Every structure is written in C-alpha cells, then in structure tokens.
Tab-separated table of C-alpha atoms in Angstrom:
chain	number	residue	atom	x	y	z
A	150	MET	CA	12.561	73.289	-27.914
A	151	VAL	CA	15.946	74.327	-29.312
A	152	GLY	CA	16.840	75.936	-25.991
A	153	SER	CA	15.985	72.827	-24.001
A	154	ALA	CA	18.001	70.679	-26.424
A	155	LEU	CA	20.996	72.965	-25.955
A	156	ARG	CA	20.643	72.769	-22.179
A	157	ARG	CA	20.410	68.973	-22.308
A	158	GLY	CA	23.502	68.860	-24.531
A	159	ALA	CA	25.411	71.190	-22.222
A	160	ARG	CA	24.477	69.102	-19.149
A	161	ALA	CA	25.554	65.917	-20.931
A	162	TYR	CA	28.826	67.527	-21.944
A	163	VAL	CA	29.645	68.723	-18.429
A	164	TYR	CA	28.742	65.313	-16.944
A	165	LEU	CA	30.851	63.353	-19.417
A	166	VAL	CA	33.819	65.695	-19.323
A	167	SER	CA	33.730	65.884	-15.521
A	168	LYS	CA	33.555	62.090	-15.320
A	169	ALA	CA	36.399	61.644	-17.778
A	170	SER	CA	38.453	64.410	-16.172
A	171	HIS	CA	38.132	62.690	-12.815
A	172	ILE	CA	39.399	59.450	-14.332
A	173	SER	CA	42.192	61.155	-16.276
A	174	ARG	CA	43.299	63.302	-13.324
A	175	GLY	CA	43.467	60.251	-11.124
A	176	HIS	CA	46.078	58.750	-13.442
A	177	GLN	CA	47.993	61.924	-14.269
A	178	HIS	CA	48.008	64.163	-11.212
A	179	GLN	CA	50.831	62.524	-9.294
A	180	ALA	CA	53.237	62.385	-12.224
A	181	TRP	CA	52.497	65.680	-13.970
A	182	GLY	CA	52.675	67.556	-10.697
A	183	SER	CA	49.861	70.095	-10.997
A	184	ARG	CA	46.131	69.872	-10.644
A	185	PRO	CA	44.209	71.428	-13.562
A	186	PRO	CA	42.413	74.614	-12.444
A	187	ALA	CA	38.673	75.136	-12.310
A	188	ALA	CA	38.683	76.365	-15.912
A	189	GLU	CA	38.520	72.701	-16.933
A	190	CYS	CA	34.748	72.775	-16.963
A	191	ALA	CA	34.397	76.204	-18.583
A	192	THR	CA	33.282	74.693	-21.874
A	193	GLN	CA	29.545	74.662	-21.178
A	194	ARG	CA	27.707	76.537	-23.915
A	195	ALA	CA	24.168	77.002	-22.655
A	196	PRO	CA	22.294	80.094	-23.945
A	197	GLY	CA	23.609	83.250	-22.318
A	198	SER	CA	26.735	81.587	-20.937
A	199	VAL	CA	30.102	83.290	-20.832
A	200	VAL	CA	33.688	82.087	-20.632
A	201	GLU	CA	36.039	83.769	-18.170
A	202	LEU	CA	39.570	84.107	-19.481
A	203	LEU	CA	42.493	86.206	-18.254
A	204	GLY	CA	40.223	88.407	-16.167
A	205	LYS	CA	37.667	89.132	-18.889
A	206	SER	CA	34.265	87.682	-19.761
A	207	TYR	CA	33.321	86.646	-23.282
A	208	PRO	CA	29.726	85.771	-24.220
A	209	GLN	CA	29.502	82.422	-25.991
A	210	ASP	CA	27.636	81.749	-29.212
A	211	ASP	CA	27.419	79.179	-31.989
A	212	HIS	CA	31.102	79.744	-32.838
A	213	SER	CA	32.452	79.048	-29.338
A	214	ASN	CA	34.561	75.893	-29.309
A	215	LEU	CA	37.161	76.263	-26.556
A	216	THR	CA	37.847	73.026	-24.709
A	217	ARG	CA	38.763	72.478	-21.072
A	218	LYS	CA	42.148	71.139	-22.160
A	219	VAL	CA	43.033	74.361	-23.974
A	220	LEU	CA	41.671	76.664	-21.276
A	221	THR	CA	43.982	75.098	-18.687
A	222	ARG	CA	46.982	76.028	-20.846
A	223	VAL	CA	46.139	79.707	-21.436
A	224	GLY	CA	48.419	81.915	-19.366
A	225	ARG	CA	51.111	79.290	-18.760
A	226	ASN	CA	53.523	81.247	-21.022
A	227	LEU	CA	56.212	78.585	-21.221
A	228	HIS	CA	58.361	80.945	-23.274
A	229	ASN	CA	58.690	83.219	-20.223
A	230	GLN	CA	59.539	80.504	-17.674
A	231	GLN	CA	63.224	80.818	-16.883
A	232	HIS	CA	65.315	77.795	-17.922
A	233	HIS	CA	62.469	76.207	-19.849
A	234	PRO	CA	63.806	75.055	-23.265
A	235	LEU	CA	61.397	77.409	-25.084
A	236	TRP	CA	62.583	80.299	-22.916
A	237	LEU	CA	66.153	79.302	-23.741
A	238	ILE	CA	65.503	79.478	-27.498
A	239	LYS	CA	63.681	82.804	-27.136
A	240	GLU	CA	66.514	84.304	-25.105
A	241	ARG	CA	69.139	83.129	-27.586
A	242	VAL	CA	67.240	84.716	-30.486
A	243	LYS	CA	66.614	87.901	-28.502
A	244	GLU	CA	70.263	88.239	-27.490
A	245	HIS	CA	71.347	87.690	-31.091
A	246	PHE	CA	69.077	90.475	-32.361
A	247	TYR	CA	70.105	92.825	-29.556
A	248	LYS	CA	73.801	92.370	-30.355
A	249	GLN	CA	73.628	92.279	-34.156
A	250	TYR	CA	71.200	95.140	-34.787
A	251	VAL	CA	71.808	98.401	-32.961
A	252	GLY	CA	70.075	101.725	-33.545
A	253	ARG	CA	71.603	105.154	-33.988
A	254	PHE	CA	71.954	105.796	-30.256
A	255	GLY	CA	73.460	102.442	-29.345
A	256	THR	CA	70.149	100.940	-28.236
A	257	PRO	CA	68.724	97.701	-29.694
A	258	LEU	CA	67.034	98.240	-33.053
A	259	PHE	CA	64.397	95.577	-32.395
A	260	SER	CA	61.944	95.888	-29.533
A	261	VAL	CA	60.550	92.668	-28.023
A	262	TYR	CA	56.950	91.899	-27.049
A	263	ASP	CA	56.573	88.559	-25.283
A	264	ASN	CA	53.584	89.110	-23.001
A	265	LEU	CA	50.760	90.192	-25.302
A	266	SER	CA	47.365	88.628	-24.598
A	267	PRO	CA	46.588	85.572	-26.743
A	268	VAL	CA	42.954	86.698	-27.003
A	269	VAL	CA	42.536	88.683	-30.214
A	270	THR	CA	39.702	89.721	-32.471
A	271	THR	CA	39.009	87.856	-35.680
A	272	TRP	CA	39.852	91.122	-37.457
A	273	GLN	CA	43.337	91.090	-35.927
A	274	ASN	CA	43.909	87.420	-36.683
A	275	PHE	CA	42.602	87.452	-40.261
A	276	ASP	CA	41.380	90.715	-41.809
A	277	SER	CA	44.346	92.847	-40.779
A	278	LEU	CA	46.569	90.296	-42.559
A	279	LEU	CA	44.532	90.381	-45.787
A	280	ILE	CA	43.168	86.867	-45.222
A	281	ARG	CA	39.972	86.820	-47.231
A	282	ALA	CA	36.607	85.913	-45.704
A	283	ASP	CA	36.385	82.537	-47.466
A	284	HIS	CA	39.975	81.472	-46.747
A	285	PRO	CA	40.134	77.930	-45.305
A	286	SER	CA	42.410	79.064	-42.459
A	287	ARG	CA	39.381	80.753	-40.840
A	288	LYS	CA	37.505	77.477	-40.394
A	289	LYS	CA	35.995	76.788	-37.012
A	290	GLY	CA	37.437	73.296	-37.317
A	291	ASP	CA	41.006	74.696	-37.336
A	292	ASN	CA	40.801	77.456	-34.704
A	293	TYR	CA	39.707	78.088	-31.120
A	294	TYR	CA	36.953	80.682	-31.003
A	295	LEU	CA	35.609	82.350	-27.869
A	296	ASN	CA	32.761	83.629	-30.028
A	297	ARG	CA	32.265	85.036	-33.509
A	298	THR	CA	34.367	88.143	-32.814
A	299	HIS	CA	37.099	86.873	-30.477
A	300	MET	CA	39.467	83.924	-30.603
A	301	LEU	CA	42.777	82.608	-29.339
A	302	ARG	CA	45.386	83.811	-31.819
A	303	ALA	CA	46.396	81.270	-34.444
A	304	HIS	CA	49.695	83.091	-35.067
A	305	THR	CA	51.703	85.927	-33.570
A	306	SER	CA	51.127	87.812	-36.842
A	307	ALA	CA	47.800	88.850	-35.295
A	308	HIS	CA	49.731	91.687	-33.581
A	309	GLN	CA	51.554	92.967	-36.671
A	310	TRP	CA	49.070	95.638	-37.696
A	311	ASP	CA	48.683	97.104	-34.192
A	312	LEU	CA	52.424	97.402	-33.631
A	313	LEU	CA	52.987	98.943	-37.056
A	314	HIS	CA	50.092	101.326	-36.450
A	315	ALA	CA	51.761	102.358	-33.172
A	316	GLY	CA	54.753	103.538	-35.232
A	317	LEU	CA	57.164	100.645	-34.671
A	318	ASP	CA	59.351	99.602	-37.576
A	319	ALA	CA	61.470	96.775	-36.083
A	320	PHE	CA	60.126	94.326	-33.505
A	321	LEU	CA	59.963	90.732	-32.305
A	322	VAL	CA	56.738	89.166	-30.996
A	323	VAL	CA	56.832	85.942	-28.998
A	324	GLY	CA	53.806	84.103	-27.672
A	325	ASP	CA	51.597	81.059	-27.404
A	326	VAL	CA	49.367	80.298	-30.396
A	327	TYR	CA	46.424	77.934	-30.718
A	328	ARG	CA	45.339	75.622	-33.527
A	329	ARG	CA	43.162	72.549	-33.676
A	330	ASP	CA	45.228	69.754	-35.160
A	331	GLN	CA	46.011	66.067	-35.298
A	332	ILE	CA	47.487	64.190	-32.346
A	333	ASP	CA	51.048	62.896	-32.584
A	334	SER	CA	54.511	63.583	-31.182
A	335	GLN	CA	54.944	66.687	-33.382
A	336	HIS	CA	51.572	68.412	-32.863
A	337	TYR	CA	49.899	70.023	-29.852
A	338	PRO	CA	46.940	72.446	-29.786
A	339	ILE	CA	49.137	75.091	-28.165
A	340	PHE	CA	52.591	75.959	-29.392
A	341	HIS	CA	54.802	79.040	-29.406
A	342	GLN	CA	55.885	81.340	-32.206
A	343	LEU	CA	58.500	84.024	-32.606
A	344	GLU	CA	57.848	86.634	-35.250
A	345	ALA	CA	59.897	89.556	-36.530
A	346	VAL	CA	59.096	92.577	-38.687
A	347	ARG	CA	61.407	95.210	-40.100
A	348	LEU	CA	60.505	98.236	-42.207
A	349	PHE	CA	62.855	100.391	-44.285
A	350	SER	CA	62.573	103.966	-45.466
A	351	LYS	CA	63.976	104.867	-48.861
A	352	HIS	CA	67.058	106.375	-47.200
A	353	GLU	CA	67.669	103.302	-44.997
A	354	LEU	CA	67.287	100.784	-47.812
A	355	PHE	CA	69.424	102.549	-50.419
A	356	ALA	CA	72.089	103.947	-48.077
A	357	GLY	CA	75.516	102.873	-49.304
A	358	ILE	CA	74.177	101.871	-52.737
A	359	LYS	CA	75.854	103.583	-55.686
A	360	ASP	CA	73.499	106.215	-57.135
A	361	GLY	CA	71.011	105.226	-54.407
A	362	GLU	CA	69.506	108.722	-54.396
A	363	SER	CA	67.953	108.038	-57.792
A	364	LEU	CA	66.354	104.732	-56.780
A	365	GLN	CA	62.734	104.455	-55.646
A	366	LEU	CA	60.807	102.121	-53.358
A	367	PHE	CA	57.540	102.259	-55.290
A	368	GLU	CA	56.160	102.197	-58.806
A	369	GLN	CA	52.917	101.265	-60.497
A	370	SER	CA	53.387	98.115	-62.557
A	371	SER	CA	52.015	94.584	-62.602
A	372	ARG	CA	52.408	91.821	-60.026
A	373	SER	CA	54.751	88.984	-60.934
A	374	ALA	CA	56.170	85.941	-59.197
A	375	HIS	CA	59.079	88.119	-58.033
A	376	LYS	CA	57.444	91.345	-56.850
A	377	GLN	CA	54.273	93.182	-55.936
A	378	GLU	CA	52.708	95.675	-58.317
A	379	THR	CA	53.689	98.652	-56.108
A	380	HIS	CA	57.351	97.760	-55.526
A	381	THR	CA	60.350	98.421	-57.698
A	382	MET	CA	62.530	95.439	-58.467
A	383	GLU	CA	65.534	97.167	-56.887
A	384	ALA	CA	63.696	97.661	-53.587
A	385	VAL	CA	62.340	94.098	-53.467
A	386	LYS	CA	65.723	92.538	-54.165
A	387	LEU	CA	67.386	94.569	-51.419
A	388	VAL	CA	64.656	93.744	-48.885
A	389	GLU	CA	64.794	90.070	-49.849
A	390	PHE	CA	68.589	90.071	-49.520
A	391	ASP	CA	68.438	91.686	-46.078
A	392	LEU	CA	65.759	89.220	-44.928
A	393	LYS	CA	67.680	86.133	-46.053
A	394	GLN	CA	70.941	87.467	-44.661
A	395	THR	CA	69.254	88.182	-41.313
A	396	LEU	CA	67.816	84.678	-41.112
A	397	THR	CA	71.009	82.975	-42.256
A	398	ARG	CA	72.907	84.755	-39.475
A	399	LEU	CA	70.264	83.728	-36.940
A	400	MET	CA	70.276	80.051	-37.903
A	401	THR	CA	74.069	79.769	-38.026
A	402	HIS	CA	74.130	81.414	-34.591
A	403	LEU	CA	71.806	78.684	-33.295
A	404	PHE	CA	73.118	75.665	-35.219
A	405	GLY	CA	76.714	76.539	-36.104
A	406	ASP	CA	78.642	77.984	-39.046
A	407	GLU	CA	78.629	74.740	-41.023
A	408	LEU	CA	74.845	74.754	-41.382
A	409	GLU	CA	73.556	74.184	-44.922
A	410	ILE	CA	70.512	76.275	-45.864
A	411	ARG	CA	68.159	76.409	-48.849
A	412	TRP	CA	65.156	78.554	-49.755
A	413	VAL	CA	61.855	77.303	-51.149
A	414	ASP	CA	59.290	79.566	-52.810
A	415	CYS	CA	55.882	79.386	-51.135
A	416	TYR	CA	52.675	81.373	-50.554
A	417	PHE	CA	51.379	83.387	-47.601
A	418	PRO	CA	48.467	85.864	-47.827
A	419	PHE	CA	50.431	88.635	-46.098
A	420	THR	CA	53.809	88.456	-47.893
A	421	HIS	CA	54.951	88.367	-51.519
A	422	PRO	CA	57.335	87.036	-52.581
A	423	SER	CA	57.308	84.408	-49.822
A	424	PHE	CA	59.828	81.768	-48.835
A	425	GLU	CA	60.383	78.860	-46.489
A	426	MET	CA	63.827	78.214	-45.063
A	427	GLU	CA	65.027	74.627	-44.883
A	428	ILE	CA	68.126	73.471	-43.055
A	429	ASN	CA	70.117	70.303	-43.596
A	430	PHE	CA	70.283	68.734	-40.150
A	431	HIS	CA	71.872	65.298	-39.721
A	432	GLY	CA	71.419	64.669	-43.457
A	433	GLU	CA	67.717	65.578	-43.534
A	434	TRP	CA	66.188	68.749	-44.988
A	435	LEU	CA	63.833	70.308	-42.436
A	436	GLU	CA	61.555	73.339	-42.854
A	437	VAL	CA	62.103	75.728	-39.942
A	438	LEU	CA	60.353	79.013	-40.793
A	439	GLY	CA	58.328	81.077	-43.245
A	440	CYS	CA	59.078	84.615	-44.377
A	441	GLY	CA	58.668	87.176	-47.130
A	442	VAL	CA	58.342	90.767	-48.283
A	443	MET	CA	55.326	92.263	-46.520
A	444	GLU	CA	52.253	92.997	-48.587
A	445	GLN	CA	52.299	96.749	-49.129
A	446	GLN	CA	48.530	96.962	-48.693
A	447	LEU	CA	48.977	95.763	-45.099
A	448	VAL	CA	51.833	98.206	-44.452
A	449	ASN	CA	49.871	101.085	-45.959
A	450	SER	CA	46.732	100.347	-43.947
A	451	ALA	CA	48.786	100.529	-40.742
A	452	GLY	CA	49.981	104.027	-41.652
A	453	ALA	CA	53.516	103.313	-42.927
A	454	GLN	CA	52.916	104.189	-46.600
A	455	ASP	CA	56.471	105.454	-47.112
A	456	ARG	CA	58.139	102.202	-46.045
A	457	ILE	CA	58.722	98.679	-47.309
A	458	GLY	CA	59.493	95.694	-45.126
A	459	TRP	CA	59.949	92.018	-44.399
A	460	ALA	CA	58.480	89.601	-41.864
A	461	PHE	CA	59.257	86.085	-40.687
A	462	GLY	CA	57.784	83.628	-38.216
A	463	LEU	CA	59.149	80.457	-36.653
A	464	GLY	CA	57.925	77.854	-34.170
A	465	LEU	CA	59.896	77.635	-30.937
A	466	GLU	CA	58.940	73.994	-30.331
A	467	ARG	CA	60.041	73.089	-33.841
A	468	LEU	CA	63.459	74.682	-33.303
A	469	ALA	CA	63.878	73.239	-29.815
A	470	MET	CA	62.958	69.710	-30.929
A	471	ILE	CA	65.561	69.888	-33.712
A	472	LEU	CA	68.270	71.683	-31.748
A	473	TYR	CA	67.979	69.672	-28.526
A	474	ASP	CA	66.711	66.406	-30.054
A	475	ILE	CA	63.496	66.390	-27.989
A	476	PRO	CA	61.329	63.535	-29.315
A	477	ASP	CA	57.835	64.398	-28.046
A	478	ILE	CA	56.113	67.794	-27.971
A	479	ARG	CA	54.224	66.848	-24.784
A	480	LEU	CA	57.501	67.068	-22.869
A	481	PHE	CA	57.415	70.878	-23.063
A	482	TRP	CA	54.341	70.854	-20.799
A	483	CYS	CA	55.602	68.397	-18.202
A	484	GLU	CA	56.969	69.470	-14.832
A	485	ASP	CA	59.331	66.528	-14.458
A	486	GLU	CA	62.594	67.767	-12.984
A	487	ARG	CA	64.494	65.145	-14.992
A	488	PHE	CA	63.448	67.049	-18.114
A	489	LEU	CA	63.583	70.656	-16.916
A	490	LYS	CA	66.909	70.510	-15.074
A	491	GLN	CA	68.687	69.615	-18.312
A	492	PHE	CA	68.093	73.192	-19.508
A	493	CYS	CA	69.304	74.973	-16.352
A	494	VAL	CA	72.493	76.408	-17.813
A	495	SER	CA	74.585	79.336	-16.635
A	496	ASN	CA	75.116	80.570	-20.203
A	497	ILE	CA	72.150	80.583	-22.596
A	498	ASN	CA	74.485	79.743	-25.504
A	499	GLN	CA	75.840	76.678	-23.769
A	500	LYS	CA	75.247	73.528	-25.802
A	501	VAL	CA	72.507	71.262	-24.455
A	502	LYS	CA	71.955	67.674	-25.541
A	503	PHE	CA	68.704	66.276	-24.209
A	504	GLN	CA	69.081	62.964	-22.406
A	505	PRO	CA	65.901	60.967	-23.049
A	506	LEU	CA	63.749	59.944	-20.130
A	507	SER	CA	62.856	56.281	-19.813
A	508	LYS	CA	60.217	55.376	-22.385
A	509	TYR	CA	57.465	53.374	-20.775
A	510	PRO	CA	55.381	50.854	-22.743
A	511	ALA	CA	52.359	52.042	-24.695
A	512	VAL	CA	48.788	50.840	-24.258
A	513	ILE	CA	46.914	50.770	-27.574
A	514	ASN	CA	43.132	50.760	-27.938
A	515	ASP	CA	40.989	51.174	-31.045
A	516	ILE	CA	37.682	52.995	-31.350
A	517	SER	CA	35.276	52.571	-34.300
A	518	PHE	CA	32.047	54.385	-35.057
A	519	TRP	CA	29.647	55.347	-37.809
A	520	LEU	CA	29.803	59.055	-38.631
A	521	PRO	CA	26.687	61.213	-38.396
A	522	SER	CA	25.197	62.279	-41.717
A	523	GLU	CA	26.516	65.814	-41.272
A	524	ASN	CA	28.541	68.147	-39.033
A	525	TYR	CA	31.332	65.702	-38.206
A	526	ALA	CA	34.831	67.197	-38.161
A	527	GLU	CA	37.892	65.102	-37.390
A	528	ASN	CA	39.392	67.890	-35.284
A	529	ASP	CA	36.300	67.743	-33.037
A	530	PHE	CA	37.157	64.124	-32.281
A	531	TYR	CA	40.827	64.984	-31.662
A	532	ASP	CA	39.796	67.755	-29.257
A	533	LEU	CA	37.541	65.323	-27.422
A	534	VAL	CA	40.406	62.832	-27.125
A	535	ARG	CA	42.692	65.552	-25.747
A	536	THR	CA	40.035	66.750	-23.301
A	537	ILE	CA	39.359	63.275	-21.903
A	538	GLY	CA	42.719	61.533	-22.294
A	539	GLY	CA	44.895	64.575	-21.625
A	540	ASP	CA	48.615	64.123	-22.077
A	541	LEU	CA	48.313	60.381	-21.609
A	542	VAL	CA	47.473	60.257	-25.320
A	543	GLU	CA	50.644	60.045	-27.413
A	544	LYS	CA	49.030	59.816	-30.839
A	545	VAL	CA	45.844	59.042	-32.726
A	546	ASP	CA	45.874	57.377	-36.156
A	547	LEU	CA	42.938	56.923	-38.514
A	548	ILE	CA	43.613	53.315	-39.513
A	549	ASP	CA	40.471	52.463	-41.446
A	550	LYS	CA	37.649	54.142	-43.384
A	551	PHE	CA	34.720	52.115	-44.644
A	552	VAL	CA	31.602	53.094	-46.596
A	553	HIS	CA	28.705	50.669	-46.263
A	554	PRO	CA	27.620	49.582	-49.758
A	555	LYS	CA	23.893	49.658	-48.892
A	556	THR	CA	23.415	52.403	-46.301
A	557	HIS	CA	26.299	54.554	-47.636
A	558	LYS	CA	27.178	55.362	-44.023
A	559	THR	CA	30.868	56.001	-43.325
A	560	SER	CA	32.781	54.311	-40.532
A	561	HIS	CA	36.065	55.484	-39.036
A	562	CYS	CA	38.412	53.386	-36.943
A	563	TYR	CA	41.049	55.239	-34.893
A	564	ARG	CA	43.979	53.682	-33.084
A	565	ILE	CA	44.777	55.564	-29.873
A	566	THR	CA	48.210	55.163	-28.314
A	567	TYR	CA	48.297	55.913	-24.585
A	568	ARG	CA	51.690	56.333	-22.956
A	569	HIS	CA	52.647	57.919	-19.643
A	570	MET	CA	55.897	59.867	-19.644
A	571	GLU	CA	56.881	58.833	-16.122
A	572	ARG	CA	55.469	55.397	-15.317
A	573	THR	CA	53.852	52.307	-16.786
A	574	LEU	CA	50.131	52.496	-17.546
A	575	SER	CA	47.914	49.466	-17.024
A	576	GLN	CA	45.260	48.372	-19.496
A	577	ARG	CA	42.743	48.644	-16.648
A	578	GLU	CA	43.577	52.335	-16.118
A	579	VAL	CA	43.330	53.079	-19.800
A	580	ARG	CA	40.085	51.135	-20.182
A	581	HIS	CA	38.266	53.601	-17.890
A	582	ILE	CA	39.470	56.569	-19.951
A	583	HIS	CA	38.729	54.809	-23.230
A	584	GLN	CA	35.186	53.947	-22.144
A	585	ALA	CA	34.581	57.552	-21.140
A	586	LEU	CA	35.802	58.593	-24.580
A	587	GLN	CA	33.386	56.164	-26.249
A	588	GLU	CA	30.464	57.563	-24.239
A	589	ALA	CA	31.460	61.155	-24.962
A	590	ALA	CA	31.852	60.527	-28.695
A	591	VAL	CA	28.299	59.167	-28.893
A	592	GLN	CA	26.771	61.921	-26.740
A	593	LEU	CA	28.693	64.913	-28.038
A	594	LEU	CA	29.640	64.115	-31.635
A	595	GLY	CA	26.494	62.203	-32.591
A	596	VAL	CA	28.400	59.144	-33.790
A	597	GLU	CA	27.038	55.592	-33.636
A	598	GLY	CA	29.419	53.363	-31.726
A	599	ARG	CA	30.786	50.091	-33.027
A	600	PHE	CA	32.293	49.078	-29.710
C-alpha cells in the first residue's frame, strides 16, 4: 500500500510539474534564451528510482529532495564563464593572490580549484568540518540531498579536508553551492563561493619575530573566547593578524584604499576564534565574509598536525551586487546581452558600473491555505514556487498567519510578486502559473486551499 501511494504521488508530481513547466516555459523561453534540459523532470522519487547528475547515477531515498529547477542549474558554472560578472570577481581575486603571495621559487603560493564537482558526501559537507550530527545546518529543509549519503555542497568548505589531506597548505576553492532559502532579490537556491585556506609551520609563522625560535605553536591549556585549547596565544595572534591583513588587502584591492572595515566576533563550527568582516559602503555597514583560525582538530585529522592555519569564505554574488550595484540576484542567470555585455572589459580591474535594465511592472497574486497537521516546511513551498514559477518569481512574502480558535489549524497567506526581466507580464499569463501552483501545493504539500 505504501508503494502504491508513493507511485501515485510521484505520478501526480510529474504531471503537475510538467504542466506547470509547460506554462512557465511558454512565458520565459523567448526572453531567457535557453530551453531547460530534460533534467527538469528528474525529480520523480518512485521506489528504486535514480537521479542522473554529471554523468553519475545516484539512488534516491527518503532524503532525496532535488527539484527540477535546481537540477537545470548544476553544471552551469557561471564563475567560469568568461566576462560573466562572477567570473570577473573570481579573476580579480585570483590575480590579487597570484601577485601578492609568491612561493620560494617565484610561483604563486596559492593554488586555485574552480572546477570541483558540486556533488559531495554528507561526511565531506558536515562531519569533516566538525559539524555535529544534531546541528540545524544539516536539516533536509535547508539542503539539497541526492540521498542520505550524497548532496549538493552547501559550501565550498566541503573540499577543505580533502585538499589538506592531499598535502596542500595554501589554496583557493571557487564553486557553486546550494541551499534552500527564501525568495527575494538577495536569495537564490544556487550561489557561488570563494574560499581560501592557509597553513603555517612553526618556522613560517615565527620567521622574522624576535626570539621566534623559542616560541611554540601548541600547548595544552583551556579554551577561551580568544584561542583554542591547543594553541599558544602568540601563535593565534600572529595567525589572526595575517588573516585580517590578507583580507584587508583583498577588499581594498576590490573597493579602493579609502574603504572602511570593521571586524565582528561570530561563531563557526570549524574555526575559533571566528570573525565576520563588514565594510562601510555608501554609508551602510555590510557583512561581506566570514573567517577564522581553523579548528586544530580538523587540521590534525587531515594529517597536518604540525601546522596552524586560517580560512575564509565569501559569496561572489554578494560582492558583485555591492561592487557593481546589481539589484536582483536573478540577473546573474539571465542571458540578456544588455546585462552581460556590460562586463566585457579588456582589463579585469577596469571599473564597471551596472546600468539597470528597464524594470517592467510586477504582477502580484496571493495564495492562502491551511497547513497540514505535520511535515510542512516553508522551504518546501518556496522550492515549489521556484520549480513552477521559475525566474518569473521576484519574491515571496508571508503576509499573514492565522490560527483558527476552534480547530487550531494554521493558515498561511503568501504574496507572490511576478516580474519578467525583459518584458511586461499580463495577469492572464500569470494566472495560469498561479493556478498550477495552487494545484501543486494541494497535491504535493498536503495543504488545504483557501482559493
């Protein structure tokens, strides 16, 4: 009986998504310039089914939650597309590190990895980074799982352990990362990160320091807000200084020498102490990256017990939106020449000021429903909206929550803003997509419609 129910659910899902995709494609194909590949319908999860991704097959199970929308984006690698704004940021950072940090033989100190597969194991994404089993960041509602053992990486840090284990002590990793999230102009289920790691031996860290020969990297003491239990205060302060100096140089290279910077203490499972960098841009303080002294347990487990190091990670979209004044994250995925040609520059350090495209009027529709008694997650609804509405959906706001005084059932009302980047949408066009979304929400999420 359970098997037949799963098959019925899978058939309903494929029917509804195919129907909605047909509607959505009809309104998007001409403007966005590329037809979504066959992977759109690869979200069926009948017993024994597999998902094909990047030439490999992954059996699906109760953890599988990849959507058609996300599958069509895997392998696009915007950060490697020449003259794309994300490529431009990556190249500027890479050139800066190549020029500023040179090894003993005149070669770049940092190696760069920008084509690693986004499919990783859950061990790589979580356990290798000391993220405990009950940590909320592992939730199915926040990540894209192929199955219980494999997922699309939620951060480029998923490759840290492997690269350290291979014997590398200074590297940059750039790639697409995947997280289930809200829908607005600042959030997209796929974005791009750039990460850096640097390790120091005792000789490298204390070179040039007076009486450096007598200083040590490690000791056995207690953990405090300022250091780990295995690190000496001298070593931590030098690593922290090098980290902040490295990042200050990078940001002033990108934004100019007059940039104002401040540091905020924060928490990450894989660094301690940890910091966020904020920059003052046009009078507003903006968080641009996270960083810290690497947890020694992680470094030791990767085979570098005699070294201490730092790591940082930043979002390329975040930097590009600030630096180039790009107002909507969906623009990074468009193929509109009016957008892309603005970043075709002969010199990667040439200043670029994005000229906004015409902003067409929005079409706003609301959707209200009673939640099921259990197993409703808001990110499931957002994924459904993205799958059916595609990039026509600009944002989704939860505008009302109501609990019935007698039945104690909860109702949600969401306001969905549809806006095409390149032409005016009609209410009639949007109504077809919105109706498909209403049907899909009832069939797939188990909600009770109030429409």
